[in-house]
Amino acid sequence: MNRRSILNEKSFELTINRLCYELIENHNDFSNTALVGLQPRGANLAERISAKLKEILGTKDILCGNIDVTFSRDDFRRRDNPIVPQSTNMNFIIEDKTVVLIDDVLFSGRTVRAGLDEILSYGRPRSVELLVLIDRRFSRQIPIEPNYVGKAVDTVQTQKVRVEWSEIDGKDQVYLETE
Amino acid sequence: MESRTEIKKHLSTKHLLGIKNITADDINLIFSTADGFKEVLNRPIKKVPSLRDITVANLFFENSTRTRISFELAEKRLSADVVNFSASTSALKKGETLVDTVNNILAMKVDMVVMRHPNPGACVYLSKHIDVNIINAGDGAHEHPTQALLDAYSIREELGSVKGKKVVIVGDILHSRVALSNIFCLQKLGAEVMVCGPTTLMPRHISSLGVKVGHNLREALEWCDVANMLRIQLERQEIKYFPSLREYTMMFGLNKEILDSLSKKITVMHPGPINRGVEITSEVADSDQSIILNQVENGVAIRMAILYLLAGKIEKPS
């Protein structure tokens, strides 16, 4: 297997910082914004971004939750086994708020579509934006485009993008795997 | 999305006919799926679209309130289409056989069947004659798997785990499908089980299942962490098994005095419907040691998990 680095530890941190400043440009003090990570790995990114925003803005009040989209997926009964759900953690209502959906890798767009369905269970947001760490361009199966992109990469279907987190895998990094 | 960890486990069975023929892995998979659904049930909008192309028939050949409503809610919250059937209002009295009745319903394109039947083994029999997934909602005095699963799930929620816990099942063991399913389920999860009741209501070879057998309520309660109080099923008793209900209550009824006199605080469960003042007093049923209403709440999440996991086994849309 061939591995190529997309983001190393240093560029990973720079990318997250830049994404935070882009968010601040559009959301001011985040009083009417909620960050929502898509489980499993979008939750790590949402957590990281929320921590960084609190540090930059010197505030403690940033709404941040995560949702599991398993039950809204469109591939139920199309795969051999049903996916076992991860936890959802949303202790606020998103009625009339600006929601930033957050995921680590954007590929077909189907997970995000399920996420759009899922957040409607928590109210009607004023608007929804999408933030991703890695955008695999030209691979969308659904017309969904991100508002904030950490890094865009061109890949082929058989390649895999791996995002590793220091709290889980020991090191922050992103690489591309080719069989 | 590619970093999603897909758990390679799936149910070992196409039907849920009883706890006896499923594995501990199956039970744990149902529990972890139910955790997800429990969260769904606490949302402002308690509905997910997973089963929107599935039709479920609820066939109740025997009366039921709780189980039937619980199944129907579980199905509706998964967005399945539901058809209900009850023996009292059906053409069953006109002499149709079980297989014919079910085949006629299936001819209308039903994907899953939830069935309660007064005869033990009715679901097993049906599973040999029809092709769709069957969930047993209680068959005579045989098994009631969803009740056992929600009981064990409630114990896990209350005490952190089921493994190593001591559970006593008190009352009419002879006529109880809840008791049998509970014994299988708790043992598979590593709990110790005791059954306690009058000798006449104890099946003769019950100890061959590896359970302790007791006839003294106080001793049983001192031993256990959890007491599951069963209802006396008078409708299944053709002869008198004990002199009077009053005497049964004096010997095996759970009241506040006994509960308070124990050396530790135990958890009290009841599968419902409660005969207040017979097997359990109102004071105990409504106390903070009772998790009876949690059991009912968890019932919906457990049934959603079972429907979801079994529906995953239905053939893919072509």
Coordinates of C-alpha atoms in Angstrom, one line a residue:
Chain A
M1 CA 0.0 0.0 0.0
N2 CA 1.2 3.4 -1.0
R3 CA 0.8 6.4 1.4
R4 CA 1.1 10.0 0.5
S5 CA 0.9 12.8 3.1
I6 CA -1.8 15.4 2.5
L7 CA -1.4 17.3 5.8
N8 CA 1.4 16.9 8.4
E9 CA 1.2 17.9 12.0
K10 CA 2.2 21.5 11.3
S11 CA -0.1 22.1 8.3
F12 CA -2.9 20.4 10.1
E13 CA -2.8 23.0 12.8
L14 CA -2.5 25.9 10.4
T15 CA -5.5 24.6 8.4
I16 CA -7.6 24.4 11.5
N17 CA -6.6 28.0 12.5
R18 CA -7.5 29.3 9.1
L19 CA -10.9 27.6 9.1
C20 CA -11.6 29.2 12.5
Y21 CA -10.8 32.7 11.2
E22 CA -12.9 32.1 8.1
L23 CA -15.8 31.2 10.4
I24 CA -15.3 34.3 12.6
E25 CA -15.5 36.5 9.5
N26 CA -19.0 35.2 8.9
H27 CA -20.3 34.5 12.3
N28 CA -19.0 37.4 14.5
D29 CA -19.4 36.3 18.2
F30 CA -21.3 33.0 17.4
S31 CA -24.3 34.0 19.5
N32 CA -26.7 32.6 16.9
T33 CA -24.5 29.9 15.5
A34 CA -24.3 26.2 16.4
L35 CA -21.5 23.9 15.3
V36 CA -22.7 20.3 14.6
G37 CA -20.2 17.5 13.9
L38 CA -21.2 14.4 12.0
Q39 CA -20.2 11.3 13.9
P40 CA -17.9 9.6 14.1
R41 CA -14.9 11.7 13.0
G42 CA -16.7 15.0 12.2
A43 CA -17.2 15.2 16.0
N44 CA -13.5 15.4 16.6
L45 CA -13.1 18.2 14.1
A46 CA -16.1 20.1 15.6
E47 CA -14.6 19.7 19.0
R48 CA -11.2 21.0 17.9
I49 CA -12.7 24.0 16.1
S50 CA -14.9 24.9 19.0
A51 CA -12.0 24.8 21.4
K52 CA -9.9 26.9 19.1
L53 CA -12.7 29.5 18.6
K54 CA -13.1 29.8 22.3
E55 CA -9.4 30.4 22.7
I56 CA -9.4 33.1 19.9
L57 CA -12.6 34.8 21.0
G58 CA -12.0 34.5 24.7
T59 CA -15.6 33.2 25.2
K60 CA -17.0 30.1 26.7
D61 CA -20.4 30.1 25.0
I62 CA -20.2 28.4 21.6
L63 CA -22.9 25.8 20.9
C64 CA -21.3 22.6 19.8
G65 CA -22.9 19.2 19.4
N66 CA -22.6 16.1 17.3
I67 CA -25.1 13.9 15.5
D68 CA -25.1 10.4 14.2
V69 CA -26.7 10.1 10.8
T70 CA -27.0 6.2 10.7
F71 CA -30.8 6.2 10.8
S72 CA -31.2 8.7 8.0
R73 CA -28.7 7.1 5.6
D74 CA -30.0 6.2 2.2
D75 CA -28.1 2.9 2.0
F76 CA -30.0 0.9 4.6
R77 CA -30.6 -2.6 3.2
R78 CA -28.1 -1.9 0.4
R79 CA -25.1 -3.0 2.4
D80 CA -24.6 -6.4 3.9
N81 CA -25.0 -5.4 7.5
P82 CA -26.8 -2.4 9.1
I83 CA -24.4 0.1 10.6
V84 CA -24.4 0.3 14.4
P85 CA -25.2 3.8 15.5
Q86 CA -22.7 6.0 17.3
S87 CA -23.8 8.4 20.0
T88 CA -25.6 11.7 19.3
N89 CA -25.0 14.6 21.6
M90 CA -27.3 17.6 21.0
N91 CA -28.5 19.3 24.1
F92 CA -29.8 22.4 22.3
I93 CA -32.5 23.3 19.8
I94 CA -31.4 24.8 16.4
E95 CA -34.6 26.7 15.7
D96 CA -33.7 29.9 13.8
K97 CA -29.9 29.4 14.3
T98 CA -27.2 29.2 11.7
V99 CA -25.9 25.7 11.7
V100 CA -22.4 24.8 10.6
L101 CA -22.3 21.1 9.7
I102 CA -18.8 19.7 10.2
D103 CA -17.2 16.6 8.8
D104 CA -13.7 15.4 8.2
V105 CA -13.8 14.2 4.6
L106 CA -16.4 15.2 1.9
F107 CA -16.7 12.5 -0.7
S108 CA -20.0 11.4 -2.3
G109 CA -22.0 14.0 -0.2
R110 CA -24.4 11.3 1.0
T111 CA -23.4 11.5 4.6
V112 CA -24.0 15.3 4.6
R113 CA -27.4 14.7 2.9
A114 CA -28.3 12.4 5.8
G115 CA -27.0 15.0 8.2
L116 CA -29.3 17.6 6.7
D117 CA -32.3 15.3 7.3
E118 CA -31.2 14.5 10.8
I119 CA -30.8 18.1 12.0
L120 CA -34.4 18.8 11.1
S121 CA -35.3 16.7 14.2
Y122 CA -33.9 19.5 16.3
G123 CA -35.8 22.4 14.7
R124 CA -35.7 24.5 11.6
P125 CA -32.4 26.3 11.2
R126 CA -32.2 29.7 9.7
S127 CA -29.4 28.5 7.4
V128 CA -27.0 25.6 7.1
E129 CA -23.4 25.8 6.1
L130 CA -20.9 23.0 5.5
L131 CA -17.3 22.9 6.8
V132 CA -14.9 20.0 5.8
L133 CA -11.3 19.4 6.5
I134 CA -10.7 17.5 3.2
D135 CA -12.8 17.9 0.1
R136 CA -12.3 15.1 -2.4
R137 CA -13.2 17.1 -5.5
F138 CA -15.1 15.7 -8.6
S139 CA -16.5 12.7 -6.7
R140 CA -19.9 14.0 -5.6
Q141 CA -23.0 11.9 -6.2
I142 CA -25.3 14.5 -4.8
P143 CA -25.3 18.3 -5.4
I144 CA -23.7 19.3 -2.1
E145 CA -20.8 21.8 -1.9
P146 CA -18.8 22.9 1.2
N147 CA -18.6 26.6 2.3
Y148 CA -15.3 26.1 4.1
V149 CA -12.6 23.8 2.9
G150 CA -9.4 22.8 4.8
K151 CA -7.8 21.3 1.7
A152 CA -9.2 20.1 -1.6
V153 CA -7.6 17.0 -3.1
D154 CA -8.1 15.2 -6.4
T155 CA -8.4 11.5 -5.9
V156 CA -9.7 8.4 -7.7
Q157 CA -12.5 6.2 -6.4
T158 CA -10.3 3.4 -5.1
Q159 CA -8.1 5.7 -3.0
K160 CA -8.8 6.3 0.6
V161 CA -8.3 9.5 2.6
R162 CA -7.3 8.8 6.2
V163 CA -7.6 11.5 8.9
E164 CA -5.8 10.8 12.2
W165 CA -6.4 12.7 15.4
S166 CA -3.9 13.0 18.2
E167 CA -6.5 12.1 20.8
I168 CA -7.3 8.8 19.1
D169 CA -4.4 7.9 16.8
G170 CA -1.6 9.7 18.6
K171 CA -0.8 12.2 15.9
D172 CA -2.7 14.9 13.8
Q173 CA -2.2 14.0 10.2
V174 CA -4.0 13.3 6.9
Y175 CA -2.8 11.0 4.2
L176 CA -3.9 9.4 1.0
E177 CA -3.8 5.6 0.7
T178 CA -3.5 3.9 -2.7
E179 CA -4.0 0.1 -2.9
Chain B
M1 CA -17.1 9.6 5.7
E2 CA -14.6 6.9 4.8
S3 CA -13.3 6.8 8.4
R4 CA -16.6 5.5 9.6
T5 CA -15.9 2.4 11.6
E6 CA -18.3 -0.2 10.4
I7 CA -18.9 -2.9 13.0
K8 CA -18.9 -6.2 11.2
K9 CA -21.4 -7.8 13.5
H10 CA -24.9 -8.7 12.5
L11 CA -27.7 -10.7 14.0
S12 CA -27.1 -14.5 13.7
T13 CA -30.8 -15.0 13.0
K14 CA -33.5 -13.9 10.5
H15 CA -36.3 -14.2 13.0
L16 CA -36.5 -13.4 16.7
L17 CA -38.4 -16.4 17.9
G18 CA -36.9 -16.7 21.4
I19 CA -33.8 -15.8 23.4
K20 CA -32.8 -19.5 23.5
N21 CA -31.5 -19.5 19.9
I22 CA -29.7 -16.1 19.9
T23 CA -26.2 -15.4 21.1
A24 CA -24.7 -13.0 23.7
D25 CA -23.2 -11.1 20.8
D26 CA -26.7 -10.7 19.3
I27 CA -28.0 -9.3 22.6
N28 CA -25.1 -6.9 22.9
L29 CA -25.6 -5.7 19.3
I30 CA -29.3 -5.1 20.0
F31 CA -28.4 -3.1 23.2
S32 CA -25.9 -0.9 21.4
T33 CA -28.4 -0.2 18.6
A34 CA -31.1 0.5 21.2
D35 CA -28.8 3.1 22.8
G36 CA -29.0 5.1 19.5
F37 CA -32.8 4.8 19.4
K38 CA -33.2 5.8 23.0
E39 CA -31.5 9.1 22.1
V40 CA -33.9 9.4 19.1
L41 CA -36.9 9.0 21.5
N42 CA -35.7 12.0 23.5
R43 CA -35.5 14.3 20.6
P44 CA -38.1 17.0 19.9
I45 CA -39.0 15.0 16.7
K46 CA -39.0 11.4 17.5
K47 CA -38.9 9.8 14.1
V48 CA -36.3 8.5 11.7
P49 CA -36.8 7.4 8.1
S50 CA -34.9 4.0 8.2
L51 CA -37.9 1.6 7.6
R52 CA -39.9 3.9 5.3
D53 CA -40.2 1.2 2.6
I54 CA -41.1 -1.6 5.0
T55 CA -44.6 -2.8 5.9
V56 CA -45.0 -4.6 9.2
A57 CA -48.1 -6.6 10.3
N58 CA -48.9 -6.8 14.0
L59 CA -50.8 -10.1 14.4
F60 CA -52.2 -10.3 17.9
F61 CA -54.1 -13.6 18.4
E62 CA -54.1 -12.8 22.2
N63 CA -54.9 -9.6 24.0
S64 CA -52.2 -7.1 24.8
T65 CA -52.0 -3.4 25.6
R66 CA -48.4 -2.6 26.4
T67 CA -46.6 -4.8 23.9
R68 CA -48.8 -3.9 21.1
I69 CA -48.6 -0.2 21.6
S70 CA -44.9 -0.5 22.2
F71 CA -44.4 -2.4 18.9
E72 CA -46.7 0.0 17.0
L73 CA -44.9 3.1 18.3
A74 CA -41.5 1.5 17.5
E75 CA -42.6 0.8 13.9
K76 CA -44.1 4.2 13.4
R77 CA -41.0 6.0 14.8
L78 CA -39.0 4.0 12.3
S79 CA -41.4 5.3 9.5
A80 CA -42.6 1.8 8.7
D81 CA -46.2 1.2 7.5
V82 CA -48.2 -0.8 10.0
V83 CA -51.2 -3.0 9.7
N84 CA -52.9 -4.3 12.8
F85 CA -54.8 -7.5 13.3
S86 CA -56.5 -8.7 16.4
A87 CA -58.1 -12.1 16.8
S88 CA -61.2 -10.7 18.4
T89 CA -62.2 -8.6 15.4
S90 CA -60.9 -10.9 12.6
A91 CA -62.3 -13.7 10.4
L92 CA -60.4 -16.2 12.5
K93 CA -63.6 -17.4 14.0
K94 CA -64.8 -18.5 10.6
G95 CA -62.4 -21.4 10.7
E96 CA -59.3 -20.2 8.8
T97 CA -55.9 -21.8 9.8
L98 CA -53.0 -19.8 11.1
V99 CA -50.9 -20.3 8.0
D100 CA -53.8 -19.3 5.7
T101 CA -54.5 -16.2 7.7
V102 CA -50.9 -15.1 7.6
N103 CA -50.4 -16.0 3.9
N104 CA -53.4 -13.9 3.0
I105 CA -51.9 -11.0 4.8
L106 CA -48.5 -11.5 3.2
A107 CA -50.1 -11.6 -0.2
M108 CA -50.8 -7.9 0.4
K109 CA -47.0 -7.4 0.4
V110 CA -46.0 -7.3 4.0
D111 CA -42.3 -7.5 4.9
M112 CA -42.3 -8.4 8.5
V113 CA -44.6 -10.0 11.0
V114 CA -44.9 -9.4 14.8
M115 CA -46.9 -12.1 16.3
R116 CA -48.5 -12.9 19.7
H117 CA -50.2 -16.2 20.0
P118 CA -51.7 -18.2 22.9
N119 CA -50.1 -21.5 21.7
P120 CA -46.4 -22.1 22.6
G121 CA -44.3 -22.6 19.5
A122 CA -46.7 -20.8 17.1
C123 CA -44.0 -18.5 15.8
V124 CA -41.5 -21.4 15.3
Y125 CA -44.2 -23.2 13.4
L126 CA -45.0 -20.2 11.3
S127 CA -41.3 -19.5 10.5
K128 CA -41.2 -22.9 8.8
H129 CA -44.1 -22.1 6.5
I130 CA -43.6 -18.5 5.5
D131 CA -40.7 -16.5 4.2
V132 CA -40.8 -13.1 6.0
N133 CA -39.0 -12.1 9.2
I134 CA -41.0 -13.0 12.3
I135 CA -40.7 -11.3 15.7
N136 CA -42.2 -13.3 18.6
A137 CA -44.3 -11.0 20.8
G138 CA -45.2 -13.8 23.2
D139 CA -46.3 -17.4 22.5
G140 CA -48.3 -19.0 25.2
A141 CA -46.1 -20.0 28.2
H142 CA -43.0 -20.4 26.0
E143 CA -41.0 -17.2 25.3
H144 CA -41.4 -13.4 25.2
P145 CA -38.0 -12.3 23.9
T146 CA -38.5 -8.6 23.6
Q147 CA -39.7 -8.4 27.2
A148 CA -36.5 -10.2 28.4
L149 CA -34.3 -7.9 26.3
L150 CA -35.9 -4.8 27.6
D151 CA -35.7 -6.2 31.2
A152 CA -32.0 -6.9 30.8
Y153 CA -31.4 -3.5 29.1
S154 CA -33.1 -1.8 32.0
I155 CA -30.9 -3.6 34.5
R156 CA -27.8 -2.6 32.4
E157 CA -29.0 1.0 32.4
E158 CA -29.8 1.0 36.2
L159 CA -26.8 -1.0 37.5
G160 CA -24.2 -0.4 34.7
S161 CA -24.0 -4.0 33.6
V162 CA -25.8 -7.3 33.8
K163 CA -22.7 -9.5 34.2
G164 CA -22.3 -10.8 37.8
K165 CA -25.6 -9.4 39.0
K166 CA -28.0 -11.5 41.0
V167 CA -31.6 -11.5 39.7
V168 CA -34.6 -13.2 41.4
I169 CA -37.8 -13.8 39.4
V170 CA -40.7 -14.1 41.8
G171 CA -44.1 -15.6 41.2
D172 CA -45.9 -17.7 38.7
I173 CA -42.9 -19.3 36.9
L174 CA -45.0 -22.2 35.6
H175 CA -47.2 -20.1 33.3
S176 CA -44.7 -17.3 32.6
R177 CA -43.1 -16.8 29.2
V178 CA -41.4 -13.7 30.7
A179 CA -39.6 -15.9 33.2
L180 CA -38.2 -18.4 30.7
S181 CA -37.0 -15.7 28.3
N182 CA -35.5 -13.7 31.2
I183 CA -33.6 -16.8 32.4
F184 CA -32.0 -17.4 29.0
C185 CA -31.2 -13.7 28.5
L186 CA -29.8 -13.0 31.9
Q187 CA -27.7 -16.2 31.9
K188 CA -26.3 -15.4 28.4
L189 CA -25.2 -12.0 29.7
G190 CA -23.5 -13.6 32.8
A191 CA -26.0 -12.9 35.5
E192 CA -27.0 -15.3 38.3
V193 CA -30.7 -16.1 38.3
M194 CA -33.0 -17.5 41.0
V195 CA -36.7 -18.3 40.7
C196 CA -38.9 -18.0 43.7
G197 CA -42.5 -19.0 44.2
P198 CA -44.9 -21.6 45.5
T199 CA -43.9 -25.2 44.7
T200 CA -47.1 -25.6 42.7
L201 CA -46.2 -22.8 40.4
M202 CA -42.6 -24.0 39.8
P203 CA -42.0 -26.1 36.6
R204 CA -40.7 -29.5 37.7
H205 CA -37.2 -29.5 36.0
I206 CA -36.6 -25.8 36.2
S207 CA -33.3 -26.3 38.1
S208 CA -31.9 -28.1 35.0
L209 CA -31.7 -24.6 33.4
G210 CA -29.0 -23.8 35.9
V211 CA -31.1 -21.5 38.1
K212 CA -31.4 -21.5 41.9
V213 CA -34.8 -22.4 43.2
G214 CA -36.2 -20.8 46.3
H215 CA -39.5 -20.8 48.1
N216 CA -38.9 -18.0 50.7
L217 CA -39.3 -14.5 49.5
R218 CA -37.2 -12.8 52.2
E219 CA -34.2 -15.1 51.6
A220 CA -34.5 -14.6 47.9
L221 CA -34.6 -10.8 48.3
E222 CA -31.6 -10.8 50.7
W223 CA -29.6 -12.7 48.0
C224 CA -30.5 -10.6 45.0
D225 CA -29.6 -7.2 43.4
V226 CA -32.8 -7.1 41.3
A227 CA -36.2 -8.6 41.9
N228 CA -38.5 -9.1 39.0
M229 CA -42.1 -9.6 40.3
L230 CA -44.3 -11.5 37.9
R231 CA -48.1 -11.3 37.7
I232 CA -50.2 -14.2 38.8
Q233 CA -51.7 -15.3 35.5
L234 CA -55.1 -16.4 36.6
E235 CA -56.4 -16.6 33.0
R236 CA -53.9 -19.4 32.3
Q237 CA -54.7 -21.4 35.5
E238 CA -57.3 -24.1 35.0
I239 CA -57.0 -25.4 38.5
K240 CA -56.2 -23.8 41.9
Y241 CA -52.5 -23.7 42.5
F242 CA -52.7 -22.0 45.9
P243 CA -55.4 -21.7 48.5
S244 CA -56.2 -18.0 48.0
L245 CA -54.8 -14.8 46.5
R246 CA -54.6 -13.4 50.0
E247 CA -52.4 -16.3 51.1
Y248 CA -50.2 -15.8 48.0
T249 CA -49.9 -12.1 48.8
M250 CA -48.9 -12.9 52.4
M251 CA -46.2 -15.3 51.3
F252 CA -44.9 -13.8 48.0
G253 CA -46.2 -10.3 47.8
L254 CA -43.6 -7.5 47.9
N255 CA -44.4 -4.7 50.3
K256 CA -42.6 -1.7 51.8
E257 CA -41.9 -3.4 55.1
I258 CA -39.9 -6.3 53.6
L259 CA -38.1 -4.0 51.2
D260 CA -37.1 -1.6 54.0
S261 CA -35.9 -4.4 56.3
L262 CA -33.4 -5.7 53.8
S263 CA -29.7 -5.1 54.4
K264 CA -29.3 -3.4 51.0
K265 CA -31.3 -1.4 48.5
I266 CA -32.5 -3.7 45.7
T267 CA -34.0 -2.7 42.3
V268 CA -37.6 -3.7 41.7
M269 CA -39.0 -4.6 38.3
H270 CA -42.4 -5.8 36.9
P271 CA -43.2 -6.8 33.3
G272 CA -46.8 -5.5 33.7
P273 CA -49.7 -5.5 33.9
I274 CA -49.5 -5.0 37.7
N275 CA -52.1 -6.4 40.0
R276 CA -51.6 -3.8 42.7
G277 CA -51.9 -5.3 46.2
V278 CA -51.3 -8.9 44.9
E279 CA -47.7 -9.5 43.9
I280 CA -46.6 -5.9 44.6
T281 CA -48.1 -3.1 46.7
S282 CA -48.7 0.4 45.3
E283 CA -46.1 1.8 47.6
V284 CA -43.4 -0.4 46.2
A285 CA -44.5 -0.1 42.6
D286 CA -44.4 3.7 42.8
S287 CA -41.2 3.9 44.9
D288 CA -37.8 5.2 43.8
Q289 CA -36.5 1.6 43.9
S290 CA -38.9 0.6 41.1
I291 CA -37.9 0.9 37.5
I292 CA -41.2 -0.3 36.1
L293 CA -41.8 2.8 33.9
N294 CA -38.2 2.8 32.7
Q295 CA -38.8 -0.7 31.5
V296 CA -41.8 0.5 29.4
E297 CA -39.8 3.4 28.0
N298 CA -36.9 1.1 27.1
G299 CA -39.3 -1.3 25.5
V300 CA -39.8 1.0 22.5
A301 CA -36.1 1.6 22.0
I302 CA -35.4 -2.2 22.2
R303 CA -38.2 -3.0 19.7
M304 CA -36.9 -0.3 17.3
A305 CA -33.5 -1.9 17.5
I306 CA -34.8 -5.4 16.8
L307 CA -37.0 -4.2 13.9
Y308 CA -34.1 -2.2 12.5
L309 CA -31.6 -5.0 12.7
L310 CA -34.0 -7.6 11.3
A311 CA -35.1 -5.3 8.5
G312 CA -31.4 -5.1 7.5
K313 CA -31.8 -8.7 6.6
I314 CA -34.6 -8.2 4.2
E315 CA -33.6 -8.6 0.6
K316 CA -32.3 -5.5 -1.1
P317 CA -34.7 -3.6 -3.3
S318 CA -34.1 -4.6 -6.9

